[in-house]
XYZ file of C-alpha atoms in Angstrom:
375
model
C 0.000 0.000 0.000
C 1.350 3.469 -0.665
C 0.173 6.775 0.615
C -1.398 7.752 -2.779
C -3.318 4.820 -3.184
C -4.550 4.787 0.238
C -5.852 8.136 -0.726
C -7.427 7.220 -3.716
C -8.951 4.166 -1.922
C -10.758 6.775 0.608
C -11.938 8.954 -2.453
C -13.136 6.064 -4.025
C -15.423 4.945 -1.190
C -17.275 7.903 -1.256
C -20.431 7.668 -3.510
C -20.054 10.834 -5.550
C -22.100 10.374 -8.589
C -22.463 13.941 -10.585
C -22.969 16.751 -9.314
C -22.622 15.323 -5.216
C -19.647 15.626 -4.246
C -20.259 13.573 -0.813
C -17.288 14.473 1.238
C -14.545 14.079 -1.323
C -13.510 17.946 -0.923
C -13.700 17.400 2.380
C -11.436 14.311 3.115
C -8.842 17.095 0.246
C -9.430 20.003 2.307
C -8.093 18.273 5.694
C -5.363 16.665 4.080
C -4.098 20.112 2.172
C -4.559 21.985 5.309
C -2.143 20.418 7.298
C 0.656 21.101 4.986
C -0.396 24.975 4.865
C -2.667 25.278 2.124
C -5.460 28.185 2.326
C -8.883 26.655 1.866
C -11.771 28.119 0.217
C -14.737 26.403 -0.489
C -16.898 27.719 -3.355
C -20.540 26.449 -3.698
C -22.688 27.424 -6.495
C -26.192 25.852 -7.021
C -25.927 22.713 -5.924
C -22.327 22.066 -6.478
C -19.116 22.190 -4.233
C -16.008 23.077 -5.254
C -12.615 23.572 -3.825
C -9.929 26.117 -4.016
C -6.532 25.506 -1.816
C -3.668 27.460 -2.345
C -0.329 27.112 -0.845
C 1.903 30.548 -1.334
C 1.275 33.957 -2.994
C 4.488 33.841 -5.164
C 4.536 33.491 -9.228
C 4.306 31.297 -10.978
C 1.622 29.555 -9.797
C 0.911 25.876 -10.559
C -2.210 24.448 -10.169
C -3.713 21.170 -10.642
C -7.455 21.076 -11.772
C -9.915 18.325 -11.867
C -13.288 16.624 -10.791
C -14.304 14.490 -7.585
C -17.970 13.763 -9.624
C -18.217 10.573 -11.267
C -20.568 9.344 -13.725
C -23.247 6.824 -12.415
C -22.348 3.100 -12.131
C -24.583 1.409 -14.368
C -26.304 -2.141 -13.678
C -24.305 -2.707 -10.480
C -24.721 -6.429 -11.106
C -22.561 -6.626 -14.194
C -19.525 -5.632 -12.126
C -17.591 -7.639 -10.698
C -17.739 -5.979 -7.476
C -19.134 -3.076 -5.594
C -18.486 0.099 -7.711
C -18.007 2.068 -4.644
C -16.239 -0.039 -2.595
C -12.604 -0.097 -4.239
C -11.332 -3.786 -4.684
C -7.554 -4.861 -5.685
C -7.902 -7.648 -8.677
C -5.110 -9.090 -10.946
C -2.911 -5.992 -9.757
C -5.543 -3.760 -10.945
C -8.174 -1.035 -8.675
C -11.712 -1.506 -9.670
C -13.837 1.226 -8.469
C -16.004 3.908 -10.391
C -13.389 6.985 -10.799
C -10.606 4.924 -10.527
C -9.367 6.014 -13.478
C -11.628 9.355 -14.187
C -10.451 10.596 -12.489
C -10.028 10.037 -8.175
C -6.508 8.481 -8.849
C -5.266 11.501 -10.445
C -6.685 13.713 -7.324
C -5.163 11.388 -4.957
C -2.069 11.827 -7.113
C -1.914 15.641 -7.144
C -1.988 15.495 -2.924
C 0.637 13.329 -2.655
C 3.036 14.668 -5.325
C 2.324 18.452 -3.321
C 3.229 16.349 -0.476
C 6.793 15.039 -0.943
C 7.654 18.394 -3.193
C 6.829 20.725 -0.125
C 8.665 17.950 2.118
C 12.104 18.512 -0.370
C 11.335 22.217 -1.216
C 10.138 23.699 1.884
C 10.239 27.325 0.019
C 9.719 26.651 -3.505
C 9.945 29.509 -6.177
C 6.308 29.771 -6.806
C 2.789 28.868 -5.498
C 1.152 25.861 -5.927
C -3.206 25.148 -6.155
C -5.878 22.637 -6.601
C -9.168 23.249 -8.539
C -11.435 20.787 -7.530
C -14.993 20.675 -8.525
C -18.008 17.937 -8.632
C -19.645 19.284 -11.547
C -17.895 18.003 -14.993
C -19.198 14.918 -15.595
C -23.037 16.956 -15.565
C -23.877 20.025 -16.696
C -20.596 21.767 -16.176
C -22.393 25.062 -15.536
C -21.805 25.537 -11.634
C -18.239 24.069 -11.008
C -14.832 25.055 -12.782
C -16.206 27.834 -15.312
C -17.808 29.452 -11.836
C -14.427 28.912 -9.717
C -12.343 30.636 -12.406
C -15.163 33.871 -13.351
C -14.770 34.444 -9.229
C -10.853 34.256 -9.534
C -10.977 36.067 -12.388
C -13.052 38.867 -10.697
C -10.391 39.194 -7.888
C -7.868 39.038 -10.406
C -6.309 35.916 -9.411
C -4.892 34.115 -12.244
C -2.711 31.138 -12.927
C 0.694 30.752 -14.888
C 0.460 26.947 -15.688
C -2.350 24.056 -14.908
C -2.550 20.330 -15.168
C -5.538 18.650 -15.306
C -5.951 14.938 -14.160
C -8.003 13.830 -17.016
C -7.040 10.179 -18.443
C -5.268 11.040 -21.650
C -3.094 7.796 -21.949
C -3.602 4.947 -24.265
C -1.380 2.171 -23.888
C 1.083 3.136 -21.162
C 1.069 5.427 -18.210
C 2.835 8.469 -20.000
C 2.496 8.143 -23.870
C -0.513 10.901 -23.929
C -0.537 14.611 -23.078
C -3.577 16.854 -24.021
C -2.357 19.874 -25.038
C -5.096 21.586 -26.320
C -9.047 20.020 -27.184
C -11.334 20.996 -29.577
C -14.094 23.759 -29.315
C -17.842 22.238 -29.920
C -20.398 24.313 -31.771
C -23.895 23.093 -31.975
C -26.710 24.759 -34.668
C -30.397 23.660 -34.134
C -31.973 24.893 -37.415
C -35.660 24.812 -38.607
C -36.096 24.776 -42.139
C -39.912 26.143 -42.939
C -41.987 24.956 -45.964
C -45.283 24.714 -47.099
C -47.180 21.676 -45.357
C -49.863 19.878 -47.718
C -50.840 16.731 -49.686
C -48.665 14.424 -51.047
C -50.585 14.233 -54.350
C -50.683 17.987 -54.663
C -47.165 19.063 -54.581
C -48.029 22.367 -56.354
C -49.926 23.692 -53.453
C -47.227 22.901 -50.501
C -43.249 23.209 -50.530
C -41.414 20.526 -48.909
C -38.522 21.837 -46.641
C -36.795 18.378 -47.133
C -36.094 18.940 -50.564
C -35.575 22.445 -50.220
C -32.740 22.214 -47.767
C -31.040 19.233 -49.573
C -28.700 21.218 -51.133
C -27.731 23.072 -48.777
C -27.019 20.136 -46.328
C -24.944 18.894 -49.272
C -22.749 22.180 -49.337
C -22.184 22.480 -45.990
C -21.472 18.776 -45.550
C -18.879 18.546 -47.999
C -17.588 21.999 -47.178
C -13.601 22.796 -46.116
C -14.178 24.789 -43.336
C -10.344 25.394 -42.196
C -6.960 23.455 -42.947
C -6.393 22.476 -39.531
C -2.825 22.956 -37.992
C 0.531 21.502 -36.494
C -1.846 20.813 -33.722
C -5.303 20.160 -34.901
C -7.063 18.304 -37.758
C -9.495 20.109 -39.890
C -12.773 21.298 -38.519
C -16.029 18.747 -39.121
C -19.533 19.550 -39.641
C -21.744 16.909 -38.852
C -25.549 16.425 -38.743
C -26.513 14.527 -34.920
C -30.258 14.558 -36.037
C -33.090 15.244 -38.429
C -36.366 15.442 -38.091
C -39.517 16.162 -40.457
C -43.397 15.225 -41.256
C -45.775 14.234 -39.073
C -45.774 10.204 -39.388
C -48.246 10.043 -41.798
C -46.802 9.356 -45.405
C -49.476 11.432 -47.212
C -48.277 14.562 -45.928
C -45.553 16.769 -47.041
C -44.076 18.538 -44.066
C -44.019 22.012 -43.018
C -40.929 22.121 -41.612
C -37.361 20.089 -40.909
C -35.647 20.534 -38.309
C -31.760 19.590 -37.987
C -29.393 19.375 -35.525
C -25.800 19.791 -35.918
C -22.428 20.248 -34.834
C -18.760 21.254 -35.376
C -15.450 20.115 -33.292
C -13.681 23.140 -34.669
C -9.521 24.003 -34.122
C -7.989 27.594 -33.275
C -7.855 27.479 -37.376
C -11.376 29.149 -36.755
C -13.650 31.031 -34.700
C -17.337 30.658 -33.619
C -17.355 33.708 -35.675
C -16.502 32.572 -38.782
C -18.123 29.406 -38.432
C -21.433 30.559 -38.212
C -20.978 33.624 -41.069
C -19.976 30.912 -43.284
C -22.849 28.846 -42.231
C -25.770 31.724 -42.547
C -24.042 32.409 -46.252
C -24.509 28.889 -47.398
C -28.458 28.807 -46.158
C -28.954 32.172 -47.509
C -27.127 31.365 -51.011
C -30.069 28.613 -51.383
C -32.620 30.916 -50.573
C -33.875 28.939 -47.184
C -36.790 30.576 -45.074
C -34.841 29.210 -42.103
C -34.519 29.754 -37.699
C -31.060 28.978 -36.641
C -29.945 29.168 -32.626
C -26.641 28.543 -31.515
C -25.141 26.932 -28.786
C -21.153 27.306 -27.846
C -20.352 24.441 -25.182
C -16.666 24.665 -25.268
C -13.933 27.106 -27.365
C -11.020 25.766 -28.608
C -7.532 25.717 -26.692
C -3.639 25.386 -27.385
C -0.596 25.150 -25.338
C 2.446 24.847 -27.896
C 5.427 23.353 -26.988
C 6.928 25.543 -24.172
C 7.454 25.804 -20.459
C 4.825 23.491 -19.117
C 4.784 21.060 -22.008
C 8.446 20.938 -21.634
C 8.364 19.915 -18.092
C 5.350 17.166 -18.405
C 7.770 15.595 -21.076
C 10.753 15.630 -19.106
C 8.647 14.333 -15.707
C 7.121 11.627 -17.714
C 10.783 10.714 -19.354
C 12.009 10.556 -16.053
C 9.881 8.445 -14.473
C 8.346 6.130 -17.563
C 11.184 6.043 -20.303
C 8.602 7.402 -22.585
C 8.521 9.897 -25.132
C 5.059 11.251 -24.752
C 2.930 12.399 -27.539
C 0.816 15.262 -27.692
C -2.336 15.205 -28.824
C -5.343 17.728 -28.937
C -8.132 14.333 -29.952
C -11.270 13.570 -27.666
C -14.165 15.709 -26.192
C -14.284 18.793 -24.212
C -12.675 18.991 -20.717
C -12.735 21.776 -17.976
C -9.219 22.976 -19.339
C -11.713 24.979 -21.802
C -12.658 27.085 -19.054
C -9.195 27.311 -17.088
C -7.526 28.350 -20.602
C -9.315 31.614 -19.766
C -6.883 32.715 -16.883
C -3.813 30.252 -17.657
C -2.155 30.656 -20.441
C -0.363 26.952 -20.430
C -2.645 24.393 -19.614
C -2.227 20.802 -20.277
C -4.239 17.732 -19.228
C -2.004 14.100 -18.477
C -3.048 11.167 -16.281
C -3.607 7.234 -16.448
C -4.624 5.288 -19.061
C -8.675 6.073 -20.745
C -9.250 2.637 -22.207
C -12.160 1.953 -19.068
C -13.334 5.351 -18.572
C -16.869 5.502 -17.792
C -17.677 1.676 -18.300
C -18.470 -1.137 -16.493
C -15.289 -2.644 -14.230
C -13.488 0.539 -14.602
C -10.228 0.220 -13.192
C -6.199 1.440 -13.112
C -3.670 -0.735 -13.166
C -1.747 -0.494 -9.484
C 1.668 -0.367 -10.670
C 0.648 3.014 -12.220
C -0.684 4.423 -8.815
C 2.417 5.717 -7.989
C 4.508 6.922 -10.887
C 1.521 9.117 -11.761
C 2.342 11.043 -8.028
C 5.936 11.034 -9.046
C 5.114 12.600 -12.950
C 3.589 15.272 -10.986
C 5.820 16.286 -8.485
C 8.805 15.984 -10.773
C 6.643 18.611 -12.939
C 6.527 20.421 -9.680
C 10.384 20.215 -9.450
C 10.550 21.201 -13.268
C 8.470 24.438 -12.607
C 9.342 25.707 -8.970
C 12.892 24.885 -8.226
C-alpha cells in the first residue's frame, strides 16, 4: 500500500455520482490543510467546489480536476461493488478509478513530498477541484475561475488529471481540445398533400442542397496541432408520421469540433451564407459548449515531457483528440494548460479500473513537474 493509493482508496469509497460531491472535498481540504494550504470552499447551485492554495508567489501551478463521477450502471454486471474499491489481478476496480479520483489522490501526494524537499519553492502551488464536470458543467470550474478572475487571481500553468493515456502510463498529453459548436436549425416549408405538390413546398427537398454544401464543405486546414474542422448532422427530423403529408418544416441538428484554425465567428458567417445562397426561409440558434484551446510546446509542455521521461522512459505524444474537458474554461486565466493522467481505455464503463503499478509513478510525474516548474 502506498500513501497515494490509500488516498485514492478513501476517495473512491465515497459515492459521488455527478454533481454530489459527498465528502470528497472534504477528506482534500483536511489533508491540504495540514501542509499549509489556504482553503476556500466555493458552492454554487448545488455544487461544491474547492480552491486551496499554498503561497502567494509566481508562478503559480495548479492542478485542476473533478471528484464527480458518472453513475455506475447495472451494479450487477460488475464484478464488485463500484463504490467499494477492490484490488484484482494488480488492478483497482472502483467507479473513478481512473476518471479521475486516482489523479486527485495523485496531485496530494506529489504536493506532499515536493513541499517535504522544497520547503520554500519559487512559486505557489493550487488545486481546482470541482463535482460538476461529468453533468452540466455550468456551476463548477467555469464558476471557480469567473470568481478568480473577478479578484484578479490568475494562474501561470495548470494540469488537469483527465485520463489522456492509451497504452502506457505516459504516452498521452492533451495539449489543447477541440471547441464544440452546436446549430439547431428549422427549415420552414409549405405543409400539404402528397398528391398535390403544387400547393405545398417541402422543406426536405428544399434544404437538400444546402445540407450537401455544408457537408462537404472545407471549413479550415487544420494545424501543427489540430485536424481540420467537421460539420456533422446529430439529427433530423420532419413530417408528421403520416406518409401522405408533405411537411411544413425540418428541423436539424448539428455540430462542429472546430480548431484555433477558426472562430465561432466565422463558423457561423460561413454557415448563414450557405443557407442564404439557397434561398432557405430558415430559424437557426446557436449553442457554444466549449472554445477551442492550445498550449504549444513551451514551459509546461516541456516539463510534463521531461517528468514523464524521467519516471516512464517514454517519449510522450501530444495530442489535442477527444471531447471537451474543464481545461476549456481554465484556458481563460492560464495561459499553459495541459491535461495528463492514467490510461482512458475503461473510462466511464463497467469494471473501470487502473492498473496499481501506475498508482504511484503518476504522483511522481507530478511532483517531478513540480520540481521542473518551482525549483
Amino acid at each position: 500500500m502506498t500513501a497515494t493509493l490509500d488516498l485514492a482508496k478513501a476517495l473512491l469509497s465515497l459515492r459521488s455520482v455527478t454533481p454530489d460531491d459527498n465528502g470528497c472535498q472534504d477528506l482534500l481540504a483536511d489533508r491540504l490543510q495540514k501542509l499549509g494550504f489556504q482553503i476556500e470552499k466555493l458552492r454554487f447551485g448545488p455544487v461544491d467546489n474547492l480552491w486551496a492554495r499554498w503561497g502567494e508567489a509566481r508562478p503559480l501551478v495548479c492542478f485542476a480536476g473533478h471528484t464527480d463521477v458518472v453513475p455506475s450502471g447495472p451494479v450487477e454486471k460488475w464484478g464488485s461493488d463500484p463504490f467499494t474499491p477492490a484490488i484484482r489481478d494488480g488492478k483497482l476496480y472502483a467507479r473513478g478509478a481512473a476518471d479521475m479520483k486516482t489523479s486527485i489522490a495523485a496531485f496530494v501526494t506529489a504536493a506532499e513530498r515536493f513541499l517535504a524537499e522544497h520547503p520554500q519553492p519559487k512559486g505557489s502551488i493550487a488545486l481546482l477541484i470541482t463535482s460538476d464536470e461529468e453533468g452540466d458543467a455550468i456551476d463548477g470550474t467555469e464558476k471557480v475561475v469567473r470568481a478568480l478572475q473577478a479578484r484578479n487571481e490568475g494562474m501561470d500553468y495548470c494540469i488537469v488529471g483527465e485520463p489522456t493515456c492509451v497504452a502506457k502510463l505516459g504516452d498521452t498529453l492533451k495539449n489543447g481540445r477541440r471547441g464544440s459548436l452546436s446549430g439547431s436549425l428549422t427549415v420552414k416549408g409549405i405543409q400539404g398533400h402528397i398528391a398535390y405538390p403544387h400547393l405545398a413546398k417541402n422543406p426536405i427537398h428544399l434544404a437538400a442542397p444546402a445540407i450537401a454544401e455544408l457537408a462537404a464543405a472545407t471549413w479550415d486546414q487544420g494545424n501543427d496541432y489540430f485536424p481540420p474542422t467537421t460539420w456533422q448532422i446529430s439529427n433530423i427530423h420532419g413530417g408528421t408520421g403520416a406518409t401522405n403529408v408533405i411537411p411544413g418544416e425540418v428541423k436539424i441538428e448539428f455540430n462542429f469540433r472546430f480548431s484555433t484554425a477558426s472562430t465561432q465567428e466565422s463558423l457561423q458567417q460561413k454557415v448563414h451564407a450557405i443557407l442564404d445562397k439557397h434561398g432557405l426561409d430558415y430559424d437557426l440558434e446557436w449553442s457554444l459548449t466549449g472554445k477551442p484551446y492550445l498550449t504549444p510546446k513551451g514551459t509546461l509542455v516541456d516539463a510534463l515531457s521531461d517528468a514523464i521521461r524521467r519516471v516512464t522512459g517514454l517519449e510522450t505524444e501530444l495530442s489535442t483528440s477527444g471531447g471537451t474537458s474543464d481545461g476549456r474554461f481554465i484556458a481563460d486565466i492560464c495561459p499553459q494548460v495541459v491535461e495528463i493522467g492514467p490510461l482512458n481505455a475503461t473510462i466511464h464503463k463497467i469494471d473501470e479500473h487502473i492498473d496499481v503499478a501506475d498508482i504511484e509513478p503518476l504522483s511522481e510525474i507530478y511532483r517531478q513537474t513540480l520540481v521542473n516548474l518551482l525549483t
